[in-house]
Amino acid sequence: MRIERASLFRGRFTLPGDKSISHRAAILGAMAEGETRIRNYSSAADCASTLACLRGLGVEIRRDGADVAIEGRGVGAWRAPEAVLDAENSGSTMRMLAGALGGRPFRTVLTGDESLRRRPVERVAAPLRRMGATVLTTDGRPPMTIYGGRLRGLVHDLPVASAQVKTAVLLAGLQAEGTTTVREPGPSRDHTERMLPAFGATVERAGLAATVRGGTRLRGAAVAVPGDASSAAFLVVAALVLPDSEVRLDGVLLSPTRTAFLDVLRAMGGDVEARLEAADPEPVGSIVARSSRLHGTTVDPALVPSLVDEVPALAAAAAFAEGPFTVTGAAELRVKESDRIRALVEGLAALGARVRELPDGLVVEGGAPLRGARVRSHGDHRIAMALSVAALGAEGATEVEGAECVAVSFPGFYALLEKARG
Ligand code: S3P
């Protein structure tokens, strides 16, 4: 993808459905009895991977664009897949489905693309084994083989806050004997906990712990998916760093477990407003962002789980700021779709930014003007989008190699950039 400098970034948009919420709605719908209807289902390739895997388990799903209907017959009706289930690039699909499959009395093999086959899955395998499932991994990575069955409830302390692992254990817990509690060292996105009551399950929450009761039968529900908060981050940053710019995003997910990037951008001097319009089951509203003179900041490591997917967008913003921007406590970024710390440092440096890699984060010194260059996505959608946004503000033209991977989370990204760039 070739990207020229943009003179401004303006427009009013509604975004495709949030990826995290879409995965959960599909999996819970497939586990439930009765029909589940999902509106504004994410257009992300990752969420199509979830539907494909569920179909492989015999679940009947109809999709018409952003409308998804699932004929739930209960998790008991899932049948052993005839082939290996391929989660492609989607870590959420693999880890969350592994949890649901922990309670199913058959053998499933879950695999993924080259990137996913490099990512850790032992963190989900270990608690499932303690609950009574047999789970094999390939040196801690996919392919993973799950022989599910009778599970017993568990109290699981997550060593690192992870919403995917939390969800996996809760989905197994719904099928286990007794209660299952997951405790986290810090808050991670809580979409599963917020969605389960609509499907008829009770979730008890106390501080950083969530508990479900085994033997709970889920019933189908209607889910309206708010706009993707993580996709919003790239558009907000584009509006902040380009001159004469303003974007308004309507109907966006404003869960505090996902919007810490807005707080960081405000701390950097960004003119960003978020207006809450609904609170239940998820906070939803609009975001308005306007051109701003940004300065660096130090991100509180405790906030990292609430902005883990937005570090690439924040680092792009920091390349236009005065003074240093520092993130630490983010070692998890090294095991995402790519080693995001390394990929960001490489890409932003190629564009002329002064950047330093830390073992668990990075420093963007700021203040250096960017100039177009050839940069690599590393096959990682968020790296491609972060470098593309930086390219909008760089002198000359930038070539983003492997930019097609944006379809993993935001297939309409480049079309939207074209519309907004004036
Ligand atoms: C997700 C959780 C996060 C995030 C991922 C989606 C989710 O991962 O990075 O993109 O939907 O639960 P971790 O669970 O590893 O923190």
CSV table of C-alpha atoms and ligand atoms in Angstrom, one decimal:
chain,number,residue,atom,x,y,z
A,1,MET,CA,0.0,0.0,0.0
A,2,ARG,CA,1.3,3.4,-1.0
A,3,ILE,CA,0.4,6.3,1.3
A,4,GLU,CA,1.1,9.9,0.6
A,5,ARG,CA,1.1,12.7,3.1
A,6,ALA,CA,-2.5,13.9,3.9
A,7,SER,CA,-3.4,17.6,4.4
A,8,LEU,CA,-6.2,16.8,6.9
A,9,PHE,CA,-8.4,14.1,8.3
A,10,ARG,CA,-12.1,14.7,8.6
A,11,GLY,CA,-15.4,12.9,8.7
A,12,ARG,CA,-18.2,11.3,10.7
A,13,PHE,CA,-18.2,7.5,10.7
A,14,THR,CA,-19.8,4.5,12.4
A,15,LEU,CA,-17.5,1.5,12.6
A,16,PRO,CA,-18.0,-2.2,12.1
A,17,GLY,CA,-18.8,-4.1,15.3
A,18,ASP,CA,-16.2,-4.7,18.0
A,19,LYS,CA,-14.1,-7.7,17.3
A,20,SER,CA,-13.9,-8.9,21.0
A,21,ILE,CA,-17.6,-8.6,21.5
A,22,SER,CA,-18.4,-10.3,18.2
A,23,HIS,CA,-16.3,-13.4,19.0
A,24,ARG,CA,-18.0,-13.7,22.4
A,25,ALA,CA,-21.6,-13.3,21.0
A,26,ALA,CA,-20.9,-16.0,18.4
A,27,ILE,CA,-19.4,-18.5,20.9
A,28,LEU,CA,-22.1,-18.0,23.5
A,29,GLY,CA,-24.8,-18.2,20.9
A,30,ALA,CA,-23.4,-21.5,19.7
A,31,MET,CA,-23.4,-22.8,23.3
A,32,ALA,CA,-26.9,-21.7,23.9
A,33,GLU,CA,-30.3,-23.2,23.2
A,34,GLY,CA,-32.6,-21.2,20.9
A,35,GLU,CA,-31.9,-18.5,18.4
A,36,THR,CA,-29.2,-15.9,18.9
A,37,ARG,CA,-29.3,-12.8,16.6
A,38,ILE,CA,-26.3,-10.6,16.4
A,39,ARG,CA,-26.4,-7.2,14.8
A,40,ASN,CA,-23.4,-5.3,13.5
A,41,TYR,CA,-21.2,-8.4,13.7
A,42,SER,CA,-17.6,-7.5,13.1
A,43,SER,CA,-16.4,-7.6,9.4
A,44,ALA,CA,-12.9,-8.7,10.7
A,45,ALA,CA,-11.4,-11.9,9.2
A,46,ASP,CA,-10.8,-13.0,12.8
A,47,CYS,CA,-14.5,-13.1,13.5
A,48,ALA,CA,-15.2,-15.0,10.3
A,49,SER,CA,-12.7,-17.6,11.6
A,50,THR,CA,-14.7,-18.0,14.8
A,51,LEU,CA,-17.9,-18.7,12.7
A,52,ALA,CA,-16.0,-21.2,10.5
A,53,CYS,CA,-14.7,-23.1,13.6
A,54,LEU,CA,-18.2,-23.1,15.2
A,55,ARG,CA,-19.7,-24.5,11.9
A,56,GLY,CA,-17.0,-27.2,12.0
A,57,LEU,CA,-18.5,-28.2,15.4
A,58,GLY,CA,-21.9,-28.6,13.7
A,59,VAL,CA,-23.4,-25.3,14.7
A,60,GLU,CA,-25.9,-23.9,12.2
A,61,ILE,CA,-25.1,-20.2,11.4
A,62,ARG,CA,-26.6,-17.9,8.9
A,63,ARG,CA,-24.8,-14.7,8.0
A,64,ASP,CA,-26.0,-11.8,5.9
A,65,GLY,CA,-23.3,-9.2,6.0
A,66,ALA,CA,-23.3,-7.8,9.6
A,67,ASP,CA,-26.4,-9.8,10.6
A,68,VAL,CA,-25.6,-13.2,12.1
A,69,ALA,CA,-28.2,-15.8,13.2
A,70,ILE,CA,-27.2,-18.8,15.2
A,71,GLU,CA,-29.6,-21.8,15.6
A,72,GLY,CA,-28.4,-22.8,19.0
A,73,ARG,CA,-29.1,-26.4,20.1
A,74,GLY,CA,-27.0,-26.2,23.3
A,75,VAL,CA,-23.3,-27.0,23.8
A,76,GLY,CA,-24.3,-30.6,24.2
A,77,ALA,CA,-25.2,-30.8,20.5
A,78,TRP,CA,-21.7,-29.8,19.4
A,79,ARG,CA,-20.1,-32.8,17.6
A,80,ALA,CA,-16.6,-33.9,17.0
A,81,PRO,CA,-15.3,-31.9,14.0
A,82,GLU,CA,-14.4,-33.9,10.9
A,83,ALA,CA,-11.3,-31.9,10.3
A,84,VAL,CA,-8.8,-29.8,12.2
A,85,LEU,CA,-10.3,-26.4,13.2
A,86,ASP,CA,-8.3,-23.5,11.8
A,87,ALA,CA,-8.4,-20.3,13.8
A,88,GLU,CA,-6.2,-18.7,11.1
A,89,ASN,CA,-4.8,-15.4,12.6
A,90,SER,CA,-7.2,-15.3,15.6
A,91,GLY,CA,-5.8,-15.9,19.1
A,92,SER,CA,-9.2,-15.1,20.6
A,93,THR,CA,-10.8,-17.8,18.5
A,94,MET,CA,-8.3,-20.4,19.5
A,95,ARG,CA,-8.1,-19.6,23.2
A,96,MET,CA,-11.8,-18.9,23.9
A,97,LEU,CA,-12.9,-22.0,21.9
A,98,ALA,CA,-10.4,-24.1,23.7
A,99,GLY,CA,-12.2,-23.3,26.9
A,100,ALA,CA,-15.6,-24.2,25.6
A,101,LEU,CA,-14.2,-27.4,24.1
A,102,GLY,CA,-12.7,-28.4,27.5
A,103,GLY,CA,-16.2,-29.6,28.5
A,104,ARG,CA,-17.0,-31.5,25.3
A,105,PRO,CA,-16.4,-35.3,25.3
A,106,PHE,CA,-14.6,-35.6,22.0
A,107,ARG,CA,-11.3,-34.8,20.4
A,108,THR,CA,-10.7,-31.5,18.6
A,109,VAL,CA,-7.5,-30.2,17.1
A,110,LEU,CA,-7.1,-26.4,16.9
A,111,THR,CA,-4.5,-24.8,14.7
A,112,GLY,CA,-3.8,-21.5,13.1
A,113,ASP,CA,-1.7,-19.6,10.6
A,114,GLU,CA,2.1,-19.2,10.8
A,115,SER,CA,1.7,-16.3,13.2
A,116,LEU,CA,-0.8,-18.0,15.5
A,117,ARG,CA,1.3,-21.1,15.6
A,118,ARG,CA,4.1,-19.1,17.2
A,119,ARG,CA,1.9,-17.8,20.0
A,120,PRO,CA,1.6,-19.2,23.6
A,121,VAL,CA,-1.4,-21.4,24.4
A,122,GLU,CA,-0.1,-23.1,27.6
A,123,ARG,CA,-1.7,-20.3,29.6
A,124,VAL,CA,-5.1,-21.7,28.6
A,125,ALA,CA,-4.1,-25.4,28.5
A,126,ALA,CA,-2.9,-25.4,32.1
A,127,PRO,CA,-6.1,-24.4,33.8
A,128,LEU,CA,-8.2,-26.7,31.5
A,129,ARG,CA,-6.0,-29.6,32.6
A,130,ARG,CA,-6.5,-28.8,36.2
A,131,MET,CA,-10.3,-28.9,35.5
A,132,GLY,CA,-9.9,-32.4,34.1
A,133,ALA,CA,-9.5,-32.0,30.4
A,134,THR,CA,-6.7,-33.5,28.4
A,135,VAL,CA,-4.9,-30.8,26.5
A,136,LEU,CA,-1.8,-31.3,24.3
A,137,THR,CA,0.1,-28.4,22.9
A,138,THR,CA,3.1,-28.3,20.5
A,139,ASP,CA,5.9,-27.0,22.8
A,140,GLY,CA,3.3,-24.7,24.4
A,141,ARG,CA,2.0,-23.5,21.0
A,142,PRO,CA,-0.7,-24.5,18.5
A,143,PRO,CA,-1.7,-27.0,17.1
A,144,MET,CA,-3.4,-27.9,20.3
A,145,THR,CA,-5.5,-31.1,20.8
A,146,ILE,CA,-8.3,-31.1,23.4
A,147,TYR,CA,-10.0,-34.2,24.7
A,148,GLY,CA,-12.7,-32.6,26.8
A,149,GLY,CA,-15.0,-34.3,29.3
A,150,ARG,CA,-16.3,-34.1,32.8
A,151,LEU,CA,-14.8,-31.0,34.4
A,152,ARG,CA,-14.5,-29.9,38.0
A,153,GLY,CA,-14.8,-26.3,39.1
A,154,LEU,CA,-11.6,-24.4,39.8
A,155,VAL,CA,-10.2,-21.3,41.4
A,156,HIS,CA,-7.7,-20.0,38.9
A,157,ASP,CA,-5.3,-17.1,39.6
A,158,LEU,CA,-4.1,-15.6,36.3
A,159,PRO,CA,-0.4,-14.8,36.4
A,160,VAL,CA,-0.9,-12.1,33.7
A,161,ALA,CA,-4.2,-10.3,33.1
A,162,SER,CA,-5.7,-11.9,30.0
A,163,ALA,CA,-9.3,-11.6,28.9
A,164,GLN,CA,-8.9,-14.5,26.5
A,165,VAL,CA,-7.7,-16.9,29.2
A,166,LYS,CA,-10.3,-15.6,31.7
A,167,THR,CA,-13.0,-16.2,29.1
A,168,ALA,CA,-11.7,-19.7,28.3
A,169,VAL,CA,-11.8,-20.7,32.0
A,170,LEU,CA,-15.3,-19.2,32.5
A,171,LEU,CA,-16.6,-21.0,29.4
A,172,ALA,CA,-15.2,-24.3,30.7
A,173,GLY,CA,-16.6,-23.4,34.2
A,174,LEU,CA,-20.1,-23.2,32.8
A,175,GLN,CA,-19.9,-26.9,32.0
A,176,ALA,CA,-18.0,-28.0,35.2
A,177,GLU,CA,-19.2,-29.5,38.5
A,178,GLY,CA,-19.4,-26.7,41.1
A,179,THR,CA,-18.3,-23.2,40.7
A,180,THR,CA,-15.3,-21.7,38.9
A,181,THR,CA,-13.6,-18.5,39.8
A,182,VAL,CA,-11.0,-16.6,37.8
A,183,ARG,CA,-8.9,-13.9,39.6
A,184,GLU,CA,-6.8,-11.5,37.7
A,185,PRO,CA,-3.8,-9.4,38.8
A,186,GLY,CA,-5.3,-6.3,37.1
A,187,PRO,CA,-8.5,-5.5,35.2
A,188,SER,CA,-8.8,-6.9,31.6
A,189,ARG,CA,-11.8,-6.4,29.3
A,190,ASP,CA,-14.9,-7.8,30.9
A,191,HIS,CA,-17.2,-8.4,27.9
A,192,THR,CA,-17.8,-12.0,28.7
A,193,GLU,CA,-18.9,-11.2,32.2
A,194,ARG,CA,-21.2,-8.4,30.9
A,195,MET,CA,-22.7,-10.6,28.1
A,196,LEU,CA,-23.4,-13.8,30.0
A,197,PRO,CA,-26.5,-12.6,31.9
A,198,ALA,CA,-28.2,-11.9,28.6
A,199,PHE,CA,-27.7,-15.6,27.8
A,200,GLY,CA,-29.2,-16.6,31.2
A,201,ALA,CA,-26.0,-17.2,33.2
A,202,THR,CA,-25.3,-15.6,36.6
A,203,VAL,CA,-21.8,-14.1,37.0
A,204,GLU,CA,-20.7,-13.0,40.5
A,205,ARG,CA,-18.1,-10.4,40.4
A,206,ALA,CA,-16.0,-9.2,43.4
A,207,GLY,CA,-13.1,-6.9,42.7
A,208,LEU,CA,-10.9,-8.7,40.2
A,209,ALA,CA,-12.6,-12.0,40.5
A,210,ALA,CA,-15.5,-13.5,38.4
A,211,THR,CA,-17.4,-16.7,39.4
A,212,VAL,CA,-19.7,-18.8,37.3
A,213,ARG,CA,-21.8,-21.9,38.3
A,214,GLY,CA,-21.4,-25.2,36.5
A,215,GLY,CA,-24.3,-26.9,34.8
A,216,THR,CA,-25.7,-23.5,33.6
A,217,ARG,CA,-27.7,-23.9,30.4
A,218,LEU,CA,-27.5,-20.8,28.2
A,219,ARG,CA,-30.4,-19.6,26.2
A,220,GLY,CA,-30.2,-17.6,22.9
A,221,ALA,CA,-30.1,-13.8,23.1
A,222,ALA,CA,-30.1,-10.7,20.9
A,223,VAL,CA,-26.8,-8.9,20.8
A,224,ALA,CA,-26.2,-5.5,19.2
A,225,VAL,CA,-22.4,-5.0,18.8
A,226,PRO,CA,-21.1,-1.5,19.3
A,227,GLY,CA,-18.4,-0.1,17.0
A,228,ASP,CA,-14.9,-1.4,17.4
A,229,ALA,CA,-13.0,0.6,20.1
A,230,SER,CA,-9.6,-0.6,18.9
A,231,SER,CA,-10.2,0.3,15.3
A,232,ALA,CA,-11.4,3.7,16.5
A,233,ALA,CA,-8.0,4.4,18.1
A,234,PHE,CA,-6.2,4.6,14.7
A,235,LEU,CA,-8.8,7.2,13.4
A,236,VAL,CA,-8.6,9.2,16.6
A,237,VAL,CA,-4.8,9.4,16.3
A,238,ALA,CA,-5.0,10.4,12.6
A,239,ALA,CA,-7.3,13.3,13.5
A,240,LEU,CA,-5.0,14.4,16.4
A,241,VAL,CA,-1.7,14.4,14.5
A,242,LEU,CA,-2.9,16.0,11.1
A,243,PRO,CA,-3.7,19.7,10.8
A,244,ASP,CA,-7.3,21.1,10.3
A,245,SER,CA,-8.8,17.7,11.3
A,246,GLU,CA,-11.8,16.4,13.2
A,247,VAL,CA,-13.3,13.0,13.3
A,248,ARG,CA,-16.5,12.0,14.9
A,249,LEU,CA,-17.2,8.3,15.5
A,250,ASP,CA,-20.7,7.3,16.5
A,251,GLY,CA,-21.9,4.2,18.4
A,252,VAL,CA,-18.4,3.2,19.6
A,253,LEU,CA,-17.8,0.8,22.5
A,254,LEU,CA,-16.7,3.0,25.4
A,255,SER,CA,-15.9,0.3,28.0
A,256,PRO,CA,-13.4,1.6,30.4
A,257,THR,CA,-11.5,-1.7,29.9
A,258,ARG,CA,-10.9,-0.6,26.4
A,259,THR,CA,-10.7,3.2,26.4
A,260,ALA,CA,-7.6,3.9,28.5
A,261,PHE,CA,-6.0,5.0,25.2
A,262,LEU,CA,-8.3,8.0,25.3
A,263,ASP,CA,-7.0,9.0,28.7
A,264,VAL,CA,-3.4,8.6,27.6
A,265,LEU,CA,-4.1,10.8,24.5
A,266,ARG,CA,-5.7,13.4,26.7
A,267,ALA,CA,-2.6,13.3,29.0
A,268,MET,CA,-0.6,14.0,25.8
A,269,GLY,CA,-2.6,17.1,25.2
A,270,GLY,CA,-5.1,15.6,22.7
A,271,ASP,CA,-8.4,17.2,22.2
A,272,VAL,CA,-10.6,14.1,22.5
A,273,GLU,CA,-14.2,14.0,23.8
A,274,ALA,CA,-16.1,10.8,24.6
A,275,ARG,CA,-19.8,11.1,25.1
A,276,LEU,CA,-21.6,8.2,26.8
A,277,GLU,CA,-25.0,7.5,25.3
A,278,ALA,CA,-25.8,4.1,26.8
A,279,ALA,CA,-24.4,2.1,29.7
A,280,ASP,CA,-25.9,-1.4,29.6
A,281,PRO,CA,-24.8,-4.1,28.8
A,282,GLU,CA,-21.8,-2.2,27.5
A,283,PRO,CA,-21.0,1.6,27.6
A,284,VAL,CA,-21.5,3.0,24.1
A,285,GLY,CA,-21.3,6.5,22.8
A,286,SER,CA,-19.5,8.9,20.4
A,287,ILE,CA,-15.9,10.0,20.2
A,288,VAL,CA,-14.8,13.4,18.7
A,289,ALA,CA,-11.1,14.1,18.1
A,290,ARG,CA,-9.5,17.3,16.7
A,291,SER,CA,-6.0,18.4,15.6
A,292,SER,CA,-3.8,18.9,18.7
A,293,ARG,CA,-0.2,19.7,19.7
A,294,LEU,CA,0.8,16.5,21.5
A,295,HIS,CA,3.5,16.1,24.1
A,296,GLY,CA,5.0,12.8,25.4
A,297,THR,CA,3.9,11.0,28.6
A,298,THR,CA,4.7,8.0,30.6
A,299,VAL,CA,2.0,5.3,30.5
A,300,ASP,CA,1.1,3.8,33.9
A,301,PRO,CA,2.0,0.1,33.6
A,302,ALA,CA,-1.2,-0.7,35.5
A,303,LEU,CA,-3.2,0.7,32.5
A,304,VAL,CA,-1.5,-1.6,30.0
A,305,PRO,CA,-4.2,-4.4,30.0
A,306,SER,CA,-6.8,-1.8,29.2
A,307,LEU,CA,-4.9,-0.4,26.2
A,308,VAL,CA,-2.8,-3.4,25.2
A,309,ASP,CA,-4.1,-3.4,21.6
A,310,GLU,CA,-3.8,0.4,21.3
A,311,VAL,CA,0.0,0.7,22.0
A,312,PRO,CA,0.7,0.7,18.2
A,313,ALA,CA,-1.7,3.6,17.7
A,314,LEU,CA,-0.3,5.4,20.7
A,315,ALA,CA,3.3,5.0,19.5
A,316,ALA,CA,2.3,6.4,16.1
A,317,ALA,CA,0.8,9.5,18.0
A,318,ALA,CA,4.0,9.8,20.0
A,319,ALA,CA,6.0,10.1,16.9
A,320,PHE,CA,4.3,13.5,16.3
A,321,ALA,CA,4.6,14.6,20.0
A,322,GLU,CA,7.2,16.8,21.7
A,323,GLY,CA,9.3,15.0,24.3
A,324,PRO,CA,9.5,11.3,25.3
A,325,PHE,CA,6.6,8.9,25.4
A,326,THR,CA,7.3,5.7,27.4
A,327,VAL,CA,5.4,2.5,27.8
A,328,THR,CA,6.7,-0.3,30.1
A,329,GLY,CA,5.0,-3.4,31.6
A,330,ALA,CA,3.9,-4.4,28.1
A,331,ALA,CA,6.0,-7.5,27.5
A,332,GLU,CA,2.8,-9.2,26.3
A,333,LEU,CA,3.2,-7.2,23.1
A,334,ARG,CA,6.0,-9.5,22.1
A,335,VAL,CA,3.6,-12.4,21.8
A,336,LYS,CA,0.8,-10.8,19.9
A,337,GLU,CA,0.3,-11.3,16.1
A,338,SER,CA,3.9,-10.1,15.8
A,339,ASP,CA,6.5,-9.0,18.3
A,340,ARG,CA,4.8,-5.6,18.3
A,341,ILE,CA,7.6,-3.8,20.3
A,342,ARG,CA,10.2,-4.8,17.7
A,343,ALA,CA,7.9,-4.2,14.7
A,344,LEU,CA,6.9,-0.7,16.0
A,345,VAL,CA,10.5,0.3,16.7
A,346,GLU,CA,11.6,-0.9,13.3
A,347,GLY,CA,8.8,0.8,11.4
A,348,LEU,CA,8.8,4.1,13.2
A,349,ALA,CA,12.6,4.3,13.0
A,350,ALA,CA,12.4,3.8,9.3
A,351,LEU,CA,10.0,6.8,9.1
A,352,GLY,CA,12.6,8.9,10.9
A,353,ALA,CA,11.2,8.8,14.5
A,354,ARG,CA,13.7,8.4,17.3
A,355,VAL,CA,12.6,5.2,19.1
A,356,ARG,CA,14.1,2.8,21.6
A,357,GLU,CA,13.2,-0.7,22.4
A,358,LEU,CA,12.9,-1.8,26.0
A,359,PRO,CA,12.5,-5.4,27.2
A,360,ASP,CA,8.9,-4.7,28.1
A,361,GLY,CA,8.0,-1.6,26.1
A,362,LEU,CA,9.4,1.3,24.1
A,363,VAL,CA,10.4,4.9,24.2
A,364,VAL,CA,9.5,7.3,21.4
A,365,GLU,CA,11.6,10.4,21.9
A,366,GLY,CA,9.4,12.6,19.7
A,367,GLY,CA,10.2,15.8,18.0
A,368,ALA,CA,11.7,14.3,14.8
A,369,PRO,CA,9.9,15.1,11.6
A,370,LEU,CA,8.8,11.9,9.7
A,371,ARG,CA,9.6,11.2,6.1
A,372,GLY,CA,8.1,8.5,3.8
A,373,ALA,CA,9.9,5.1,3.7
A,374,ARG,CA,9.3,1.5,2.9
A,375,VAL,CA,8.0,-0.2,6.1
A,376,ARG,CA,6.9,-3.7,7.0
A,377,SER,CA,3.7,-4.8,8.6
A,378,HIS,CA,5.2,-8.1,9.8
A,379,GLY,CA,1.8,-9.6,8.8
A,380,ASP,CA,0.3,-7.8,11.8
A,381,HIS,CA,-2.9,-5.7,11.2
A,382,ARG,CA,-2.3,-3.3,14.0
A,383,ILE,CA,1.3,-2.6,12.9
A,384,ALA,CA,0.1,-2.0,9.4
A,385,MET,CA,-2.5,0.5,10.6
A,386,ALA,CA,-0.2,2.3,13.0
A,387,LEU,CA,2.5,2.8,10.4
A,388,SER,CA,-0.2,3.9,7.8
A,389,VAL,CA,-1.5,6.5,10.2
A,390,ALA,CA,2.1,7.7,10.8
A,391,ALA,CA,2.6,7.8,7.0
A,392,LEU,CA,-0.3,10.2,6.7
A,393,GLY,CA,1.8,12.8,8.5
A,394,ALA,CA,5.1,11.9,7.0
A,395,GLU,CA,6.8,14.0,4.2
A,396,GLY,CA,6.6,12.2,0.8
A,397,ALA,CA,5.3,8.7,0.2
A,398,THR,CA,5.4,5.5,2.3
A,399,GLU,CA,5.1,2.0,1.1
A,400,VAL,CA,3.6,-0.4,3.7
A,401,GLU,CA,4.5,-4.0,2.8
A,402,GLY,CA,1.9,-6.6,3.6
A,403,ALA,CA,-0.8,-4.1,4.2
A,404,GLU,CA,-3.6,-6.5,3.2
A,405,CYS,CA,-3.4,-8.0,6.7
A,406,VAL,CA,-5.5,-5.0,8.0
A,407,ALA,CA,-8.5,-7.3,7.0
A,408,VAL,CA,-7.8,-9.3,10.1
A,409,SER,CA,-9.6,-6.6,12.2
A,410,PHE,CA,-10.6,-3.7,9.9
A,411,PRO,CA,-11.2,-4.6,6.2
A,412,GLY,CA,-12.5,-1.1,5.4
A,413,PHE,CA,-9.5,0.7,6.9
A,414,TYR,CA,-7.9,2.0,3.7
A,415,ALA,CA,-11.2,3.0,2.1
A,416,LEU,CA,-12.0,5.0,5.2
A,417,LEU,CA,-8.6,6.7,5.1
A,418,GLU,CA,-9.2,7.7,1.5
A,419,LYS,CA,-12.6,9.3,2.5
A,420,ALA,CA,-11.2,11.2,5.4
A,421,ARG,CA,-7.9,12.5,4.1
A,422,GLY,CA,-9.5,15.2,2.0
B,1,S3P,C1,-8.8,-10.0,23.7
B,1,S3P,C2,-7.9,-9.9,24.7
B,1,S3P,C3,-6.5,-9.4,24.6
B,1,S3P,C4,-6.3,-8.7,23.2
B,1,S3P,C5,-6.9,-9.4,22.1
B,1,S3P,C6,-8.4,-9.6,22.3
B,1,S3P,C7,-10.1,-10.5,23.9
B,1,S3P,O1,-5.6,-10.4,24.6
B,1,S3P,O2,-5.0,-8.4,23.0
B,1,S3P,O3,-6.7,-8.7,20.9
B,1,S3P,O4,-11.0,-10.3,23.1
B,1,S3P,O5,-10.4,-11.1,25.0
B,1,S3P,P1,-5.1,-11.1,26.1
B,1,S3P,O6,-6.3,-11.9,26.5
B,1,S3P,O7,-4.0,-11.9,25.7
B,1,S3P,O8,-4.8,-10.0,26.9
